[in-house]
Short mmCIF file of C-alpha atoms and ligand atoms in Angstrom, two decimals:
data_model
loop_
_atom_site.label_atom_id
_atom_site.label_comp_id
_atom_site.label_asym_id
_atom_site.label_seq_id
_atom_site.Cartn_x
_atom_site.Cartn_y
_atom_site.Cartn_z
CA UNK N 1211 0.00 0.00 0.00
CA UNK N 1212 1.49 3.41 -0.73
CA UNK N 1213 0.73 7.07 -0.44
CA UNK N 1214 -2.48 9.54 -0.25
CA UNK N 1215 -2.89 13.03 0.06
CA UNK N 1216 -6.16 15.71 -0.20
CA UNK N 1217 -6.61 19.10 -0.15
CA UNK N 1218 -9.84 20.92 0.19
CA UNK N 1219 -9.45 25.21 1.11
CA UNK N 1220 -8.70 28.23 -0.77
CA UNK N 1221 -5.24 27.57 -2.02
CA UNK N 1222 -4.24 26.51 -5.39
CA UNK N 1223 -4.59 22.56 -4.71
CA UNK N 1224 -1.78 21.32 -7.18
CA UNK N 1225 1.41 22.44 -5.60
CA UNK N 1226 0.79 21.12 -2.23
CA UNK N 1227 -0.57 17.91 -3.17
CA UNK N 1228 2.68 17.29 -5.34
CA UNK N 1229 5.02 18.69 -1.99
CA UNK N 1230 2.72 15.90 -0.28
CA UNK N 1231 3.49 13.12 -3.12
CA UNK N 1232 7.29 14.18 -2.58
CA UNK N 1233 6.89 13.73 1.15
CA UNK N 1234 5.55 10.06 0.67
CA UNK N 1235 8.44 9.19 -2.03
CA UNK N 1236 10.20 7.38 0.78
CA UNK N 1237 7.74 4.64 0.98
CA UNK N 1238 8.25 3.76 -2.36
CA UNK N 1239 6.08 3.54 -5.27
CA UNK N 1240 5.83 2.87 -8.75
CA UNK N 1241 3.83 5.34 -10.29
CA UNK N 1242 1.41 8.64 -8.96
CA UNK N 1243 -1.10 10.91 -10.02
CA UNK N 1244 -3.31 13.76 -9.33
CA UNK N 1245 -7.02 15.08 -10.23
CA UNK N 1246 -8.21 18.50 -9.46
CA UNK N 1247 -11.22 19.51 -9.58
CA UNK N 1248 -10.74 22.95 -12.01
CA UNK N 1249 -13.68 25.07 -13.43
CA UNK N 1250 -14.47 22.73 -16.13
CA UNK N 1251 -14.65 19.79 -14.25
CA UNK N 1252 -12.09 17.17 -12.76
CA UNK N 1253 -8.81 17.11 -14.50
CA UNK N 1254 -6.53 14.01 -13.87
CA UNK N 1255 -3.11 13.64 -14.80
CA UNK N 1256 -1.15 10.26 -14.03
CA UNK N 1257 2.15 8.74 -14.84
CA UNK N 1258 4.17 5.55 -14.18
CA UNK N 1259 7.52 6.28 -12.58
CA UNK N 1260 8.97 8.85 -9.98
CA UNK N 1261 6.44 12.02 -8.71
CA UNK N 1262 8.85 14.17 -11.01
CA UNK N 1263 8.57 12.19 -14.32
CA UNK N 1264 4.99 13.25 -13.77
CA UNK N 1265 4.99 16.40 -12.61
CA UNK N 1266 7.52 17.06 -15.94
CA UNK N 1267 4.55 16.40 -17.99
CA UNK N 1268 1.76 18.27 -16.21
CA UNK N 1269 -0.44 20.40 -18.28
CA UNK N 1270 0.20 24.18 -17.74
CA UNK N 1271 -3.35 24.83 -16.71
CA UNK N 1272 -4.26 22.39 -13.50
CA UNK N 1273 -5.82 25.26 -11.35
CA UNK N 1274 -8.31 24.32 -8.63
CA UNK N 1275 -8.83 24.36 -5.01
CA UNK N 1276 -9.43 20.70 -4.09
CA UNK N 1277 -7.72 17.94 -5.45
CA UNK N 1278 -6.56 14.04 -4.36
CA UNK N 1279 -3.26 12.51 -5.60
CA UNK N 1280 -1.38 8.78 -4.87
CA UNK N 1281 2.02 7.28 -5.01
CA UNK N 1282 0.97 3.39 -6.26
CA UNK N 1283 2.81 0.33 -5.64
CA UNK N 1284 0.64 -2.12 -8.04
CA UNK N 1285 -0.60 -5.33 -6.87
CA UNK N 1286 -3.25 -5.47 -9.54
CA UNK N 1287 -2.26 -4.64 -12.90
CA UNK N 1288 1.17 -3.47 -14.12
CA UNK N 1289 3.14 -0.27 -13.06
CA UNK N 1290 1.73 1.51 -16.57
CA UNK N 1291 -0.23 5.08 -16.95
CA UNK N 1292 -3.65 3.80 -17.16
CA UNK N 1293 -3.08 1.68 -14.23
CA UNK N 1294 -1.78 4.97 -11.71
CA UNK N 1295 -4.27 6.85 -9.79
CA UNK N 1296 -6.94 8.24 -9.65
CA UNK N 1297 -9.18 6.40 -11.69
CA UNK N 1298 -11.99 7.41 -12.81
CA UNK N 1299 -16.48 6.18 -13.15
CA UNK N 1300 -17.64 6.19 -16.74
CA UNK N 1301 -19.00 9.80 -16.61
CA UNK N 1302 -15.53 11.30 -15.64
CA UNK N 1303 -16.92 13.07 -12.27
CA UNK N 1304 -15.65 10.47 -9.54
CA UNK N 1305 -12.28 10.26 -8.95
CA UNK N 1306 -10.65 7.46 -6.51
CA UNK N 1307 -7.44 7.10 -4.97
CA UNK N 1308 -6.71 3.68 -3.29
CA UNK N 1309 -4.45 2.19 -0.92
CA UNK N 1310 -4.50 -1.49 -0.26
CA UNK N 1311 -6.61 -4.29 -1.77
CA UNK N 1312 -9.83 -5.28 -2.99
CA UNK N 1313 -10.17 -8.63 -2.78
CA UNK N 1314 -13.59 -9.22 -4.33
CA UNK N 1315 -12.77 -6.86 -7.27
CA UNK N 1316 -12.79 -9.36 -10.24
CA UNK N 1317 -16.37 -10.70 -9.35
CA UNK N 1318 -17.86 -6.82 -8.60
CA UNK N 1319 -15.82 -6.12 -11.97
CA UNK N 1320 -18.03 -8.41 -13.80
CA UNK N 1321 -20.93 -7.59 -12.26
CA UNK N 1322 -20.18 -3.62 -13.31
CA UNK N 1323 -19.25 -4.77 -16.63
CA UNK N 1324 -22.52 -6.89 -17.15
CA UNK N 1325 -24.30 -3.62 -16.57
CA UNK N 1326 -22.37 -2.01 -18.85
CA UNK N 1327 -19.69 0.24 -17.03
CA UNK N 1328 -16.40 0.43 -19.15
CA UNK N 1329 -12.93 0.06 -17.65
CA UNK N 1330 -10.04 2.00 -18.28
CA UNK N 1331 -7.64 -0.11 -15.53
CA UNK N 1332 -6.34 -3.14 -15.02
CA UNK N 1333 -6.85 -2.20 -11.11
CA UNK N 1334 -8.89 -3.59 -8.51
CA UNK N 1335 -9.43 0.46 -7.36
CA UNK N 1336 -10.87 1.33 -10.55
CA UNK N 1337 -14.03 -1.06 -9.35
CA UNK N 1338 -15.08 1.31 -6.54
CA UNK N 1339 -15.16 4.17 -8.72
CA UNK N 1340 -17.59 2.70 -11.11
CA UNK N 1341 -19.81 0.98 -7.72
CA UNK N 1342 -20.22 4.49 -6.24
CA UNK N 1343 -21.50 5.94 -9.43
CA UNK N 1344 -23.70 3.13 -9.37
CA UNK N 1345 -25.04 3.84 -6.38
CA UNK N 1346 -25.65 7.40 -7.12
CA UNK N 1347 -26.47 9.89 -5.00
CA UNK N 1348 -24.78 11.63 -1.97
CA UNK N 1349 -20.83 10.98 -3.01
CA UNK N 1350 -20.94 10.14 1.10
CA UNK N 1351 -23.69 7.73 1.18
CA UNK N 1352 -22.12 6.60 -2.35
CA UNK N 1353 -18.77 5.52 -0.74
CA UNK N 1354 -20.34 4.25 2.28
CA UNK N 1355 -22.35 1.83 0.51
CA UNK N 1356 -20.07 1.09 -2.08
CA UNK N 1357 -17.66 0.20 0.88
CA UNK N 1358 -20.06 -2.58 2.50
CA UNK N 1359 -19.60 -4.27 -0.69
CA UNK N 1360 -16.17 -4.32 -1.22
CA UNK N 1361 -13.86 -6.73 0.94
CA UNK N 1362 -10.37 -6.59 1.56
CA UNK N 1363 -8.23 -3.49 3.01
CA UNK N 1364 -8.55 0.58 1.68
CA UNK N 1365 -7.46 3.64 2.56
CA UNK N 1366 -9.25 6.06 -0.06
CA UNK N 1367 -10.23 9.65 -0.83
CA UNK N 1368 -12.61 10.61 -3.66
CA UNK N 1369 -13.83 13.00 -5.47
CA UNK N 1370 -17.19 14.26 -7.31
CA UNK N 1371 -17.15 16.90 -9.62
CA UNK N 1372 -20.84 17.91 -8.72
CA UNK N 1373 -20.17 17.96 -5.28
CA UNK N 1374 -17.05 20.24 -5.24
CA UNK N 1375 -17.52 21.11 -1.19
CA UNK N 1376 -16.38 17.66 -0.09
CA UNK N 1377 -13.65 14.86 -0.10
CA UNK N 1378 -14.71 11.55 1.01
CA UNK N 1379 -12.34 9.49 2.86
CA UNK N 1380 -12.53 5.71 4.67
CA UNK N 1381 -10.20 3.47 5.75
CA UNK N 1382 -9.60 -0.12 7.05
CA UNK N 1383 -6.58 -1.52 6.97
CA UNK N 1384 -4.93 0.73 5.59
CA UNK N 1385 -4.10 4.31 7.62
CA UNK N 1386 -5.54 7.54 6.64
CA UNK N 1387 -5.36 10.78 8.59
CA UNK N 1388 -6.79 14.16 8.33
CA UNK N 1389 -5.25 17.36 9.01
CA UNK N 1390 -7.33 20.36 10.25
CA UNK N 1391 -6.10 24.04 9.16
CA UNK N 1392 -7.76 27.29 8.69
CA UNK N 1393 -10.23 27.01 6.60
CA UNK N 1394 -8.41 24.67 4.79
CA UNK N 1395 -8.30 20.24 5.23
CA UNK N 1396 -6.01 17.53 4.48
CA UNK N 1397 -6.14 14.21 3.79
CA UNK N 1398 -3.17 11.66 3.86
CA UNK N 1399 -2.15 7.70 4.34
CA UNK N 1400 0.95 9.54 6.56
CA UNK N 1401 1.45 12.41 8.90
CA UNK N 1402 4.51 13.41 7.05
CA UNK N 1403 2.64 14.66 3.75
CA UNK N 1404 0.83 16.97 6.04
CA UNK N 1405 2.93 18.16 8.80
CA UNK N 1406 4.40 20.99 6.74
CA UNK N 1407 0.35 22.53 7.05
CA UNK N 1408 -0.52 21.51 10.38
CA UNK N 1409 0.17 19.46 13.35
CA UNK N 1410 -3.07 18.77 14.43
CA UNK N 1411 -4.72 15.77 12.96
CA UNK N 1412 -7.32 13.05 13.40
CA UNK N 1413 -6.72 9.66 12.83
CA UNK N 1414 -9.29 7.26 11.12
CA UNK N 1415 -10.38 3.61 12.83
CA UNK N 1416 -11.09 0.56 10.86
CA UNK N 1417 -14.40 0.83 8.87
CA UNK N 1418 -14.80 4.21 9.06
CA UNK N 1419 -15.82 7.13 6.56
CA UNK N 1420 -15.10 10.99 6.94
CA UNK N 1421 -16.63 13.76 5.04
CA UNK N 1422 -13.90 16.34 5.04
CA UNK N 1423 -14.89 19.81 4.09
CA UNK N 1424 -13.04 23.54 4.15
CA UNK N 1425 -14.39 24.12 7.08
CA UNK N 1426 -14.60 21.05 9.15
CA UNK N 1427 -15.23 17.19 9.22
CA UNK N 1428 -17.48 14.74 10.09
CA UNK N 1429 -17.33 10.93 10.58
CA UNK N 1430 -19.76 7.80 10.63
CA UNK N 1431 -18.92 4.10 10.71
CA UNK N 1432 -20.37 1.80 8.01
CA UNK N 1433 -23.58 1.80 9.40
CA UNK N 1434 -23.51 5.46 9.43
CA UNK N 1435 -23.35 5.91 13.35
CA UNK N 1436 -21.52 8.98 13.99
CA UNK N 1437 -18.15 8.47 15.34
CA UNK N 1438 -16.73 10.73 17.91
CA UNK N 1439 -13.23 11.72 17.34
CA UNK N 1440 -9.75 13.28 19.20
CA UNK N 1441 -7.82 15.46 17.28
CA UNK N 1442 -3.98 14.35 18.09
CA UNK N 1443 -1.26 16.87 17.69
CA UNK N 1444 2.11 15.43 16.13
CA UNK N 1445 4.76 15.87 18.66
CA UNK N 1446 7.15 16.14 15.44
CA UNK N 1447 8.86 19.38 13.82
CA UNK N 1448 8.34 19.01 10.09
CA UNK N 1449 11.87 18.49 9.37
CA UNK N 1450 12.00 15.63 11.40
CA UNK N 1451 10.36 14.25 7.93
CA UNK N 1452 12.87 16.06 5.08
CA UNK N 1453 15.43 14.08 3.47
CA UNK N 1454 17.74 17.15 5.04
CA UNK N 1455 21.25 17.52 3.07
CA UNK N 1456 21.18 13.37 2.68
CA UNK N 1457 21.13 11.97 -0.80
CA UNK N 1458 18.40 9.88 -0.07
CA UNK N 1459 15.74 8.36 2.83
CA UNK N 1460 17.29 5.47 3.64
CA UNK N 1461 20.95 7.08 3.90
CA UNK N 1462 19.28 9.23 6.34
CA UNK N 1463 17.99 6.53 8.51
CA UNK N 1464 21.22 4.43 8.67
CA UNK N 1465 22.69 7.54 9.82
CA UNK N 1466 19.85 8.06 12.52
CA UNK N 1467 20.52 4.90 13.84
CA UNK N 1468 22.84 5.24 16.89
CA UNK N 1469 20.27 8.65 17.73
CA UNK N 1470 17.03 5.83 16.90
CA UNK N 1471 18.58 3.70 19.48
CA UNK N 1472 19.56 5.84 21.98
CA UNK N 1473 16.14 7.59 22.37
CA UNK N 1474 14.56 3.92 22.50
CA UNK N 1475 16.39 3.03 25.19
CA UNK N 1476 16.17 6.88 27.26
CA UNK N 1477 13.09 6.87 29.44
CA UNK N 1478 12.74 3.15 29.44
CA UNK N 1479 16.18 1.92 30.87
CA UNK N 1480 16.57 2.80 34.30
CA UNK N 1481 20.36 1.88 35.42
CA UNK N 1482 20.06 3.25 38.65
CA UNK N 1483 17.37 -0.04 39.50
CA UNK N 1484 18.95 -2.24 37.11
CA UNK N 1485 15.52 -2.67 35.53
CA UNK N 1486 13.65 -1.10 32.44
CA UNK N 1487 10.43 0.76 32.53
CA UNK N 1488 8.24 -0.45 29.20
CA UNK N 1489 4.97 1.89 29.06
CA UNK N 1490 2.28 0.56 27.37
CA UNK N 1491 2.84 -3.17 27.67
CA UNK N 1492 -0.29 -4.37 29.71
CA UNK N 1493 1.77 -7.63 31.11
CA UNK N 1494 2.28 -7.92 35.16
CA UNK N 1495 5.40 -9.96 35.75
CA UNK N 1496 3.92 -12.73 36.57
CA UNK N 1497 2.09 -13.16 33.00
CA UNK N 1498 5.68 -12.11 31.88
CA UNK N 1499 7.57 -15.12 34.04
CA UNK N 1500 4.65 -17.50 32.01
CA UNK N 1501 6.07 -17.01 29.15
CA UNK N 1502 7.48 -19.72 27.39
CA UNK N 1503 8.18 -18.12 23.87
CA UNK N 1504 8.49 -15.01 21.91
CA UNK N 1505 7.39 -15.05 18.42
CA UNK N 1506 7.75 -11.78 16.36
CA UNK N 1507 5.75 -10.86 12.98
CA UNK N 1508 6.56 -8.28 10.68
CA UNK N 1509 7.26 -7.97 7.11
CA UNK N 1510 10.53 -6.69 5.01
CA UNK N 1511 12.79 -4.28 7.61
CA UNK N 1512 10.24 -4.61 10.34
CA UNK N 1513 10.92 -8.42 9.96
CA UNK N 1514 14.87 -8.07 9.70
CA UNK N 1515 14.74 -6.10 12.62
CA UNK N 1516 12.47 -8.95 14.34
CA UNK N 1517 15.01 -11.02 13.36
CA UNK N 1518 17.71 -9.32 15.37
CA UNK N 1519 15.48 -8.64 18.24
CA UNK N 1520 14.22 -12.12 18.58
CA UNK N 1521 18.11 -12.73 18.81
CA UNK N 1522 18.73 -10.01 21.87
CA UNK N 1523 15.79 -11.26 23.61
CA UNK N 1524 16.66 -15.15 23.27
CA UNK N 1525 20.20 -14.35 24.27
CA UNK N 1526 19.68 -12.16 27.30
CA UNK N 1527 16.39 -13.81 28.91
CA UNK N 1528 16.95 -17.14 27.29
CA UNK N 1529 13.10 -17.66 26.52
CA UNK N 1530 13.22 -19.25 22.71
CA UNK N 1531 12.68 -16.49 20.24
CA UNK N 1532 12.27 -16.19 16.61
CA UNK N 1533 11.22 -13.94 13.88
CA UNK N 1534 8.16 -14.60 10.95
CA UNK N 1535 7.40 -12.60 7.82
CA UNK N 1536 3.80 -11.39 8.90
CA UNK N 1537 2.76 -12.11 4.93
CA UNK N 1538 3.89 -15.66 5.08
CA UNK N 1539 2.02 -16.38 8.78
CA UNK N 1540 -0.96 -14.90 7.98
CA UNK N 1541 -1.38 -17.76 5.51
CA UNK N 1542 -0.11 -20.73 6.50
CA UNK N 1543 -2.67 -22.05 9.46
CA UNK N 1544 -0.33 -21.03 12.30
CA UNK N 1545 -1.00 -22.90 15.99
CA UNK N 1546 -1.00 -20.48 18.32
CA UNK N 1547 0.18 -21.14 21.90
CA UNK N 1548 -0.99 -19.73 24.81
CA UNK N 1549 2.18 -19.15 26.46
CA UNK N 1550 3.73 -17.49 23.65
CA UNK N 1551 4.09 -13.51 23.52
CA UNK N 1552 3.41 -12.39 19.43
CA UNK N 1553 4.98 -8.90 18.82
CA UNK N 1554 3.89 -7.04 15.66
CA UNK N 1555 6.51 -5.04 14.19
CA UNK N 1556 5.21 -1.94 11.61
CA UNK N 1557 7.48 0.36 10.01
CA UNK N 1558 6.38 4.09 9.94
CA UNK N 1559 2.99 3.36 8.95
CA UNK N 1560 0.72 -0.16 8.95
CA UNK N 1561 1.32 -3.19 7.27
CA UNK N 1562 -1.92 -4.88 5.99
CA UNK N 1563 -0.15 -8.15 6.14
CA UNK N 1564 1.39 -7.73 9.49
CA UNK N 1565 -2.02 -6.60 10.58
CA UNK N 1566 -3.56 -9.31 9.24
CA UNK N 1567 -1.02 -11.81 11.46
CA UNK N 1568 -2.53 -9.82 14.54
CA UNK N 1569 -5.83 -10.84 13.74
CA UNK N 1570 -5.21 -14.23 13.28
CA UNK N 1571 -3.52 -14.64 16.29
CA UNK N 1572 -6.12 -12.38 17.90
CA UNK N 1573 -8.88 -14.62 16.30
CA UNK N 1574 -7.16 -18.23 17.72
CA UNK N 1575 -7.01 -16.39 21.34
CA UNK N 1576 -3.26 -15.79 21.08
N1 LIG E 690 -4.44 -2.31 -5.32
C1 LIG E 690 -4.28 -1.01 -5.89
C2 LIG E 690 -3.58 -1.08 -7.22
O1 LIG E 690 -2.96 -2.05 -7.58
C3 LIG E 690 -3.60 -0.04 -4.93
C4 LIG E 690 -2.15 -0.35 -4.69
C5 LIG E 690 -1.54 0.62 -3.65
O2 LIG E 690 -1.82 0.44 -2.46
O3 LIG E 690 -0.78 1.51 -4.04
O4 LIG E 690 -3.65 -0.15 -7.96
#
């Protein structure tokens, strides 16, 4: 799943929204796009390859005040134009981006197609666009509906050219977060593609839709219950998120290590007790002396680093430990044991599969 970002105010949309695409480069991606919603209606402009190959080929006129844009990373369909984000309904007023996966999309694809909606995708996304113009309607009620049918993991915003107050945005599985300015809303799948524009910011449960507007928000649940929400303030400077002077992201973080690993241990290891202080871990130490394994579940560098933590922890408390790719576990009918402690590794956002792992252990009474 890769990268989503909204705007909705008074400013000129485009040039924030591509800041915001830059800001999520570091996820990685394999193509983006944008769609704006100009006087004439919504303009979209997509690309495969890097956020600049596309911005290079931007038309000159892309003026408008509300707009969506993505950073893909296919999983259906190849890395080509037609297959970036947004994608569009027949009539050319909806516009979808989507992170994650629809896992029902090839039946509700020929269900749309029997009924004579034509696709322009290879994508699994492209199927909610045409569902919601099914549906009709309030683009809220639209995507609300549209989402009860769909199964598998999204973080989306969309778009409707004749309803030009509002971007609709849902999630499950798949983060999404809203930023609140003056006058002015945000939508991304990261804090970082906002911070530059605010630091306050609300952030979406499972199975839940917001209707973000210039002035203000609202969310329901699936079942359109209004949901009460916090607004969180990020505790991070916005340059905690640029690339700085470094050539790239990931140069920067091996250089942040030794700084990464110092300010994980401050707070927590107390020297002068001989003991370590971990907030947030609901485990007395007597359900801590019970157990009898640690498993950890992650995927990619969230699983390498479970590797070498599963290492520290079987060395220095000599409990057996080991390390699982999250997207292989999920899968393969794991027996969960009582007396075994799962830890889910994510890297700087959520991991659908690693998610997923939680939930199955979650579901076996792990
Ligand atoms: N499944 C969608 C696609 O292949 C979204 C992928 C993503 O999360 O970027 O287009």
């Amino acid at each position: 799943m890769c990268g989503i970002v909204g705007y909705i105010g008074r400013q000129d949309a485009l040039p924030i929204l591509i800041a915001g695409l830059h800001r999520l480069e570091y996820r990685g991606y394999d193509s983006s796009g944008v769609a704006v919603l100009a006087r004439t209606g919504l303009k979209v402009h997509k690309a495969a390859g890097k956020v600049r190959q596309m911005e290079a080929t931007l038309p000159r006129r892309l003026k408008g005040t509300v707009g969506i844009a993505h950073t893909r990373w296919a999983t259906h369909g190849e890395p080509t134009d037609a297959n970036a984000h947004p994608h569009l309904d027949c009539s050319g007023n909806i516009a979808v981006v989507h992170n994650g996966i629809i896992e029902n999309a090839a039946d509700l694809r020929a269900e749309l197609e029997a009924s004579g909606h034509v696709f322009h995708s290879e994508t699994d996304t492209e199927v909610l666009a045409h569902l919601i113009e099914a549906i009709g309607g309030e683009l809220d009620q639209a995507v609300r509906q549209a989402l009860t049918a769909i199964q598998g993991t999204y973080g989306i915003a969309v778009l409707d050219a004749r309803q030009p107050d509002r971007i609709v945005a849902a999630r499950n599985g798949s983060p999404v977060v809203i930023g609140i300015g003056e006058k002015e809303m945000f939508v991304a799948s990261d804090v970082a593609a906002l911070v530059r524009h605010t630091a306050h910011v609300v952030y979406l449960d499972d199975r839940e839709v917001a209707v973000v507007e210039a002035g203000g928000y609202r969310t329901v649940n699936l079942d359109d219950e209004p949901t009460s929400k916090a607004p969180a303030t990020v505790q991070w400077g916005h340059e905690a998120y640029d690339r700085g002077e470094h050539e790239h992201y990931m140069l920067k973080e091996i250089l942040e290590q030794p700084e990464a690993c110092e300010r994980t241990l401050k707070g927590r290891l107390d020297l002068q007790f001989n003991t370590a202080h971990l907030g947030g871990l609901n485990l007395t130490p007597r359900d801590l002396l019970d157990i009898k394994r640690v498993k950890i579940l992650g995927c990619g560098s969230a699983y390498y680093s479970g590797i070498g933590g599963a290492h520290l922890i079987e060395t220095l408390t000599r409990v057996p430990a080991d390390a699982e790719a999250a997207s292989e576990f999920r899968y393969r009918n794991p027996v969960i044991e009582k007396d075994c402690l799962y830890v889910a590794v994510s890297q700087s956002g959520e991991t659908a599969d690693t998610l997923a792992a939680v939930h199955e252990v979650q579901r076996k009474g792990g």
